[in-house]
XYZ file of C-alpha atoms in Angstrom:
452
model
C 107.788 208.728 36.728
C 105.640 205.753 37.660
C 102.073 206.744 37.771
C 98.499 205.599 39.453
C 97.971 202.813 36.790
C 101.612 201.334 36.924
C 101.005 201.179 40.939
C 97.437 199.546 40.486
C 98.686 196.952 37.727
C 101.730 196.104 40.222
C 99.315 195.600 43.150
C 97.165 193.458 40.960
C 100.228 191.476 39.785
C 100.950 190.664 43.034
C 97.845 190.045 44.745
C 96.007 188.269 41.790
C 98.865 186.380 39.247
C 101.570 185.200 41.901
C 104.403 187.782 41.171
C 107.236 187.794 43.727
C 110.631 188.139 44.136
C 111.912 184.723 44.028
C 114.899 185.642 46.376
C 117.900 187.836 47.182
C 121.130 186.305 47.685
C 124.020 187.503 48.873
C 127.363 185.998 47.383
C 130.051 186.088 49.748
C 133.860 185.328 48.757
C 135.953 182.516 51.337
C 139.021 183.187 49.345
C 140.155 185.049 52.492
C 138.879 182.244 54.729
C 141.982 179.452 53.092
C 143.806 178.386 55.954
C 146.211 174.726 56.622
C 144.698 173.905 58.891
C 140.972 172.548 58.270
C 139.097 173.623 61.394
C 140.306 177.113 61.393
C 139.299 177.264 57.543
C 136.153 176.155 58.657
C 135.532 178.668 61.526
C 136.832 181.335 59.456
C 133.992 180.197 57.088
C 131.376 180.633 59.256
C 132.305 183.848 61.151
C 132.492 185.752 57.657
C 129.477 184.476 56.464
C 127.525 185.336 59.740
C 129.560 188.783 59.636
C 127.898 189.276 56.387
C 124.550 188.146 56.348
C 123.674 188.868 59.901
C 121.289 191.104 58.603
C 120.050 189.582 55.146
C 117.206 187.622 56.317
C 115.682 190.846 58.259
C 116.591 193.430 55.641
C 114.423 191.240 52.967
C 111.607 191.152 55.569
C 111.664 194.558 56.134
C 112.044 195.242 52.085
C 108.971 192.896 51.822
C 106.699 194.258 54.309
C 107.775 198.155 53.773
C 106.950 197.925 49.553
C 104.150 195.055 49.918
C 106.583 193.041 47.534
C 106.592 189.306 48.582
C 110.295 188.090 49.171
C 110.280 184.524 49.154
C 113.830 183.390 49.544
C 116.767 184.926 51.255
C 120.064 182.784 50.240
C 123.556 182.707 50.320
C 126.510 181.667 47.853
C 129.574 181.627 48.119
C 133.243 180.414 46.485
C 133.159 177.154 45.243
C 134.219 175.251 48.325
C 136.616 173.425 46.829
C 138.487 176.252 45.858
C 139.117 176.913 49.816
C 139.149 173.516 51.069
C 141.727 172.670 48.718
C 144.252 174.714 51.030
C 143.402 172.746 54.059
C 145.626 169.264 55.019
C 142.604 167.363 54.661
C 140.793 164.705 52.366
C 137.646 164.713 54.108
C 135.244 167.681 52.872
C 131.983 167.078 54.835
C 133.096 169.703 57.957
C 133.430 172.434 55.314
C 129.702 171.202 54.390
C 128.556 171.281 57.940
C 130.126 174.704 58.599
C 128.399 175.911 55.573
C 124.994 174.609 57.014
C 125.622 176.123 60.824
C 126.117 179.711 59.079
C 123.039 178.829 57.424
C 121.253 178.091 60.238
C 122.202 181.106 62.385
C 121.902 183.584 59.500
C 117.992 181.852 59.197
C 118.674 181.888 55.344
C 116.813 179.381 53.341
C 119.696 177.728 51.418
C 123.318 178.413 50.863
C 124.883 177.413 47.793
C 128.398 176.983 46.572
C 129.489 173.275 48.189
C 130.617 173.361 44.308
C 133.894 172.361 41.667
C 134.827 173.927 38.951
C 135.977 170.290 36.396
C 135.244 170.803 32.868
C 138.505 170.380 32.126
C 139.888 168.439 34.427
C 139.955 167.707 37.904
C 142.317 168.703 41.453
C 142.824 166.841 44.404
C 140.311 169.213 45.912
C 137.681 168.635 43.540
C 137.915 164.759 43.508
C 138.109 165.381 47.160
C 134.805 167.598 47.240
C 133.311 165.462 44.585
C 133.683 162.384 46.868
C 131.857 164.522 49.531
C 128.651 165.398 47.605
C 126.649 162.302 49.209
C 127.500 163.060 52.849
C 127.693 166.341 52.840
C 124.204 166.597 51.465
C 122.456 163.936 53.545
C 124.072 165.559 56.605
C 123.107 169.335 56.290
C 119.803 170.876 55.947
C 120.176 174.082 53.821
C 123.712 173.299 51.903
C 123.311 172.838 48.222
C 126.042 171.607 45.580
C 126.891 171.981 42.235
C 129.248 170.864 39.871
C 130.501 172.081 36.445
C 131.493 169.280 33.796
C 131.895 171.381 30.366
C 132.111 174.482 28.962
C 131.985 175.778 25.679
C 135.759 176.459 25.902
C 137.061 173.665 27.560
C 134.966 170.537 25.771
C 133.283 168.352 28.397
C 135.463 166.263 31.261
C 133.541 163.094 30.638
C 135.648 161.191 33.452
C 133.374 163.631 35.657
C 130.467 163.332 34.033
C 130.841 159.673 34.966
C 131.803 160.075 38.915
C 128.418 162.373 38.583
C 126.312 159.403 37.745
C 127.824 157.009 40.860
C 127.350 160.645 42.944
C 123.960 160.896 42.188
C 123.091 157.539 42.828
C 124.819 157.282 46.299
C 123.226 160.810 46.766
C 119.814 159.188 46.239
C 120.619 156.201 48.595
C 121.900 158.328 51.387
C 118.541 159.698 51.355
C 116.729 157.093 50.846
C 114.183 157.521 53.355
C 113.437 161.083 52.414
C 112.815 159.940 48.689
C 116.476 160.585 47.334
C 116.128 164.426 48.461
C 119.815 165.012 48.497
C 119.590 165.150 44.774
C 117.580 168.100 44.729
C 119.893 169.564 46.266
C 122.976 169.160 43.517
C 123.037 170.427 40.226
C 125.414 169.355 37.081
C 126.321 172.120 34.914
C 128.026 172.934 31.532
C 128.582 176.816 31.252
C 127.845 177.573 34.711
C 127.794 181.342 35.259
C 129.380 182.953 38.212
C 126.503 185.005 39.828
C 122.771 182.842 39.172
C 121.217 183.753 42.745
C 119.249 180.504 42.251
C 119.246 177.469 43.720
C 120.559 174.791 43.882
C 122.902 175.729 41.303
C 124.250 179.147 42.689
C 127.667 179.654 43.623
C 129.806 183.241 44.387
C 132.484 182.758 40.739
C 135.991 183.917 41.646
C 135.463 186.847 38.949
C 132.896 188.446 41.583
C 134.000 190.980 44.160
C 134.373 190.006 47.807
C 130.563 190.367 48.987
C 127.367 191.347 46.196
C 123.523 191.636 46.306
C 121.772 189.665 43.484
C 118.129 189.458 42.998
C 116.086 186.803 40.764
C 112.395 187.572 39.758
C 109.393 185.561 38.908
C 106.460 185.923 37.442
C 105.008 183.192 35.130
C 101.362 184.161 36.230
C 101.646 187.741 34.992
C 102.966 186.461 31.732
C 100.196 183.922 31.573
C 97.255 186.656 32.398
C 98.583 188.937 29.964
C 98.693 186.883 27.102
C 94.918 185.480 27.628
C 94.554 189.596 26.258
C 95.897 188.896 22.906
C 94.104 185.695 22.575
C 93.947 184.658 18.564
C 96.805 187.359 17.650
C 99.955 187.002 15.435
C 102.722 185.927 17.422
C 105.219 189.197 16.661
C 102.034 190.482 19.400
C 102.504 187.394 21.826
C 106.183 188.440 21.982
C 105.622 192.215 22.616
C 103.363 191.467 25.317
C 105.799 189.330 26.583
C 108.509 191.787 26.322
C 106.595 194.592 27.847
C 105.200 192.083 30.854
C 109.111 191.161 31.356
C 110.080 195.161 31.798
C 107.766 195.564 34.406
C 108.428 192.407 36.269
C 112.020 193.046 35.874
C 111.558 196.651 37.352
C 110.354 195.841 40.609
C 113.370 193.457 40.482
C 115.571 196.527 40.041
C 113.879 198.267 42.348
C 114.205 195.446 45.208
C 118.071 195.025 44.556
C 119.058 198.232 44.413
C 116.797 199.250 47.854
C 118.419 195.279 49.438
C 121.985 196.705 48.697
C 121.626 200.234 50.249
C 120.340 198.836 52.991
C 122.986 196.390 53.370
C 125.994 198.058 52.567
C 126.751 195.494 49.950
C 127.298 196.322 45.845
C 124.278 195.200 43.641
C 125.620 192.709 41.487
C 122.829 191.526 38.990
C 119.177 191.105 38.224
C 117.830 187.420 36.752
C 114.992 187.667 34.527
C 114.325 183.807 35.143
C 110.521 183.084 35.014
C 110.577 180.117 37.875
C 107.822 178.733 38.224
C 105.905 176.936 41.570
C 103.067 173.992 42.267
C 100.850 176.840 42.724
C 97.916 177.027 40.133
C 98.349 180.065 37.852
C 102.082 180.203 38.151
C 103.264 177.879 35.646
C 105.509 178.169 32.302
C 103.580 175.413 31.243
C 100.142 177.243 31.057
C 102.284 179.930 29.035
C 102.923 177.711 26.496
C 99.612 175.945 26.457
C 97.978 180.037 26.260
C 99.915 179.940 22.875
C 97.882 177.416 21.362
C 99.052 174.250 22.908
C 95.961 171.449 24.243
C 99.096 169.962 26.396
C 102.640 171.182 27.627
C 105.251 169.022 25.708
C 103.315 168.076 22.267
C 104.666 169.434 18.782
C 105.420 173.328 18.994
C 106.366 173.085 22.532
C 109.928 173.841 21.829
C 108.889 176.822 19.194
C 106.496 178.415 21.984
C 109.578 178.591 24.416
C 111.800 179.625 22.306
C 109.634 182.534 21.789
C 109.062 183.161 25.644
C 112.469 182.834 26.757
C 113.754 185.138 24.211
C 110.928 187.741 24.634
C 111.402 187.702 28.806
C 114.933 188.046 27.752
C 114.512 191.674 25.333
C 111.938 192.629 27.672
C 113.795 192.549 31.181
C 117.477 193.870 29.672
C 115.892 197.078 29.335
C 114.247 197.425 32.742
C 117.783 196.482 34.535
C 121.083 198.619 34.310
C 122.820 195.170 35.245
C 121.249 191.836 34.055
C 123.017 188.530 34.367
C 122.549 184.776 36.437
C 120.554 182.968 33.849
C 117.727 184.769 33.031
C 115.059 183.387 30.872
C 112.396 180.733 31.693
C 112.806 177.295 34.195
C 111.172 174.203 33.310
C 111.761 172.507 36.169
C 108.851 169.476 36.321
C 108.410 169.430 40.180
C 107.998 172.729 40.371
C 105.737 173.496 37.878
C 101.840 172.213 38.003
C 101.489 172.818 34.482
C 104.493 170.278 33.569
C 103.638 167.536 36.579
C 100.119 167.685 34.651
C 101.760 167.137 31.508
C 104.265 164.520 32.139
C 101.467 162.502 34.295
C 99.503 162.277 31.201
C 102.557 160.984 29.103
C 102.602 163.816 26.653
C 105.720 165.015 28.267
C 108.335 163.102 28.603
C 111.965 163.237 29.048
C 113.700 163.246 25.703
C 110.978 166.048 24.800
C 112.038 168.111 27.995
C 115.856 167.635 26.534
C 114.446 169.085 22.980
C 113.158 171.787 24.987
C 116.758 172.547 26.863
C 117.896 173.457 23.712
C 115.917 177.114 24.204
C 115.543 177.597 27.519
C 117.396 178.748 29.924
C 118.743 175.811 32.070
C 118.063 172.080 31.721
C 117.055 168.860 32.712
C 115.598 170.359 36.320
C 114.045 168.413 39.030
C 113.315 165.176 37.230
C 112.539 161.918 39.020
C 113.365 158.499 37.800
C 112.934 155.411 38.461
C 115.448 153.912 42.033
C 117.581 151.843 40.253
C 118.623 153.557 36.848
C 122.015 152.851 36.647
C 125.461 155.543 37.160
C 126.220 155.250 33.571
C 122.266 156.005 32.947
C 122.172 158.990 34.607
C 125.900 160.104 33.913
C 124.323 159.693 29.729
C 121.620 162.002 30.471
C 124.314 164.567 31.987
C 126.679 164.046 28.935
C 123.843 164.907 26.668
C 122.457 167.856 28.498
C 126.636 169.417 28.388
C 126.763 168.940 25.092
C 123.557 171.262 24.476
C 125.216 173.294 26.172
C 128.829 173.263 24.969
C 127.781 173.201 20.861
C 125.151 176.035 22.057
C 127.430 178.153 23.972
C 124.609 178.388 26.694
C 124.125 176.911 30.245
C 122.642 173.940 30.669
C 122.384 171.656 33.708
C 120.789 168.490 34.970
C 118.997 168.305 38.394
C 117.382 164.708 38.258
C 116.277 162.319 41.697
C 116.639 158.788 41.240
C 113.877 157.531 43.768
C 114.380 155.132 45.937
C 112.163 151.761 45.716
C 109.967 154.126 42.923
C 109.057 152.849 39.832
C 107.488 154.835 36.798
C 104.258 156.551 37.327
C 104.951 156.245 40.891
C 104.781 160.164 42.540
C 107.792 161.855 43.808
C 106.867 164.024 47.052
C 109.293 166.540 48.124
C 106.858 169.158 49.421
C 107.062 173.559 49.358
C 108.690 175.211 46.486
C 110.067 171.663 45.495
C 106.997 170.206 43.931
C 105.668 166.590 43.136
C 106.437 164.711 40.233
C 105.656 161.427 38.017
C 108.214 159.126 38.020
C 108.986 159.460 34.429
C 110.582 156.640 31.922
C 114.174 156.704 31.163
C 115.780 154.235 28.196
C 116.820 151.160 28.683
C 119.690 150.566 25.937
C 122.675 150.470 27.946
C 125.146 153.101 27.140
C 127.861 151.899 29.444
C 130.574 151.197 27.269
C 130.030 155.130 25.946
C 130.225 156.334 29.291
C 133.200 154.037 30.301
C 135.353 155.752 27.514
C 136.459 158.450 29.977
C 138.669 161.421 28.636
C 137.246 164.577 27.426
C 134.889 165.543 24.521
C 136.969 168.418 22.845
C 135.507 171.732 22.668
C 133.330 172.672 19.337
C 134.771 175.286 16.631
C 132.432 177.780 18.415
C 134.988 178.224 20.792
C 138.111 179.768 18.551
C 136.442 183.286 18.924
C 139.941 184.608 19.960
């Protein structure tokens, strides 16, 4: 029964400390849309994904303004690409990408997710061939985002990807060039990728999903922050149950959102994800959590204890608000995106081998970091291999989003505008580790994977 004072505290939530949903996406499968011949694959793409989220974008509108809750992304996902391209008598990739981006366009969705392979233990024509695309295909769309899985848990890590990644990156960055390398924001590199994170740019619609779902991914790092300066000075076992209770109410509204988006719709309700993401916006920052723990700056010693206690309080709190929860769900440090971390990194105290420390708790990776233009391929492809094995030994997802910018230098400010931030140019090393990356092959897969 939800009373007066739950419906004040969620008004105040959302008028005063930033809560929103973050978005709703719909995943829709293309398994159906495989054809020989490229350009019907392609229009077969588009028609079902304009079939099914015709009426997304105004059902999330109508959601928003009906309940007062503030939407603020309507996306798509769908079957890694290269799993339907790979049907198609074709090497070149880029019309799948430019399909994806005209469904985008007409649907009036704000990304769509899943130009994606699936290599983490090794690769198909198709996913060289899709792999190959990445630089194109992202320079020339608008909305399309891409993602690509190196390692699991299971398989080891498929380090002759993780090196193509590094040249990938790079070219994306170049392609881009004049728009600061922003193709790279748009591509993630995962180990343990799930199969239904509504976020981007990472999302894609796994082949274990049904043909068409509604999943929903909350916010709320300013309600967290507000409700700990309440229990100022106290234990932490009482910083974690406020946590946990702030994370059942966020996640509640989330519930509440998905399950009214998928009755309107037609379409099952796949899965809630708890994920705190945070935005530039003052007062909605993980950052500021951590620092209300007891921190002077984001990143100094205890940084990694503090969010290991936030993303595993958000995580008890929200599984019992949710009959479904799932995607990654936890807390984003993404450095763009976040004012407390661009505040921290510009004053040095964090840095990028601390935000690695840190991946090792949370509940992605490496996310939206800039570098300096001309880090090398094997550079960047280290920084991936290091980021999959966190996430291989840990059995966890982990990922690397990272924008080599153009002409920049460090301390130089990245500028990619809206949800996607600013951000410091920060320092990477400069001991080669070529050779290691040149090694190709596969890291096996740790012990933790015999579980059979």
């Amino acid at each position: 029964m939800i009373n007066t004072q739950d419906i004040l505290s969620t008004i105040q939530m959302i008028d005063q400390q930033h809560l929103d949903i973050r978005t709703i996406t719909m995943g829709i499968s293309l398994l159906d849309c495989c054809d020989s011949d490229p350009r019907a694959a392609c229009r077969k793409i588009y028609d079902k994904i304009c079939n099914r989220a015709a009426n997304l974008v105004k059902t999330g509108e109508d959601i928003e303004r009906e309940f007062g809750i503030p939407i603020v992304n309507k996306r798509v996902s769908v079957t890694p690409i290269a799993l339907v391209a790979g049907a198609s008598q074709t090497e070149d990739y880029v019309p799948f990408a430019m399909a994806l981006d005209r469904a985008a366009k007409e649907t009036g969705v704000n990304f769509l997710g899943g130009f994606s392979a699936l290599v983490q233990k090794a690769s198909t024509p198709a996913d060289k061939h899709l792999i190959d695309a990445i630089p194109e295909a992202l320079a020339s769309t608008e909305f399309v985002c891409s993602s690509v899985n190196v390692g699991s848990t299971r398989a080891g890590i498929n380090m002759d990807a993780v090196a193509r990644m590094g040249q990938i990156i790079r070219q994306a960055a170049q392609r881009t060039a004049d728009k600061g390398g922003f193709a790279c924001a748009k591509l993630v590199v995962f180990c343990n990728a799930v199969e239904d994170n509504p976020f981007m740019a990472g999302a894609f619609h796994g082949v274990g999903e049904g043909d068409c779902v509604i999943n929903v991914g909350v916010s709320g790092p300013g309600v967290v922050y507000e409700a700990l300066q309440q229990v100022k000075g106290q234990p932490f076992d009482v910083v974690a149950e406020t946590v946990k209770k702030t994370a059942f109410r966020v996640t509640r509204m989330g519930q509440l959102v998905a399950r009214e988006a998928s009755q309107r719709l037609k379409v099952p309700f796949g899965i809630v994800d708890l994920s705190l993401a945070p935005t530039p916006a003052v007062g909605d920052s993980v950052a500021r959590i951590l620092e209300e723990m007891g921190l002077e700056t984001c990143g100094t010693h205890g940084t990694t204890a503090a969010l290991a206690l936030l993303n595993d309080a958000v995580k008890k709190g929200g599984v019992m608000a949710s009959s479904s929860v799932g995607g990654l769900s936890g807390a984003f440090i993404p450095v763009s995106e976040d004012e407390g971390m661009i505040a921290a990194a510009l004053d040095g105290t964090l840095n990028i081998d601390k935000l690695e420390a840190m991946t090792c708790v949370c509940s992605v990776g490496l996310d939206m970091i800039a570098v300096p233009g001309d880090t090398s391929a094997e550079t960047l492809a280290a920084i991936i291999a290091d980021e999959a094995a966190i996430g291989m030994v840990n059995s966890k997802t982990t990922a690397v989003r990272i924008i080599p910018v153009p002409n920049a230098r460090v301390g130089d400010m990245m500028e990619m505008g809206g949800l996607l931030g600013s951000a410091p140019v920060m320092n990477v090393h400069t001991a080669s580790s070529a050779a290691f990356i040149a090694r190709g092959g596969r890291i096996p897969a740790p012990m933790q994977s015999l579980k059979n």
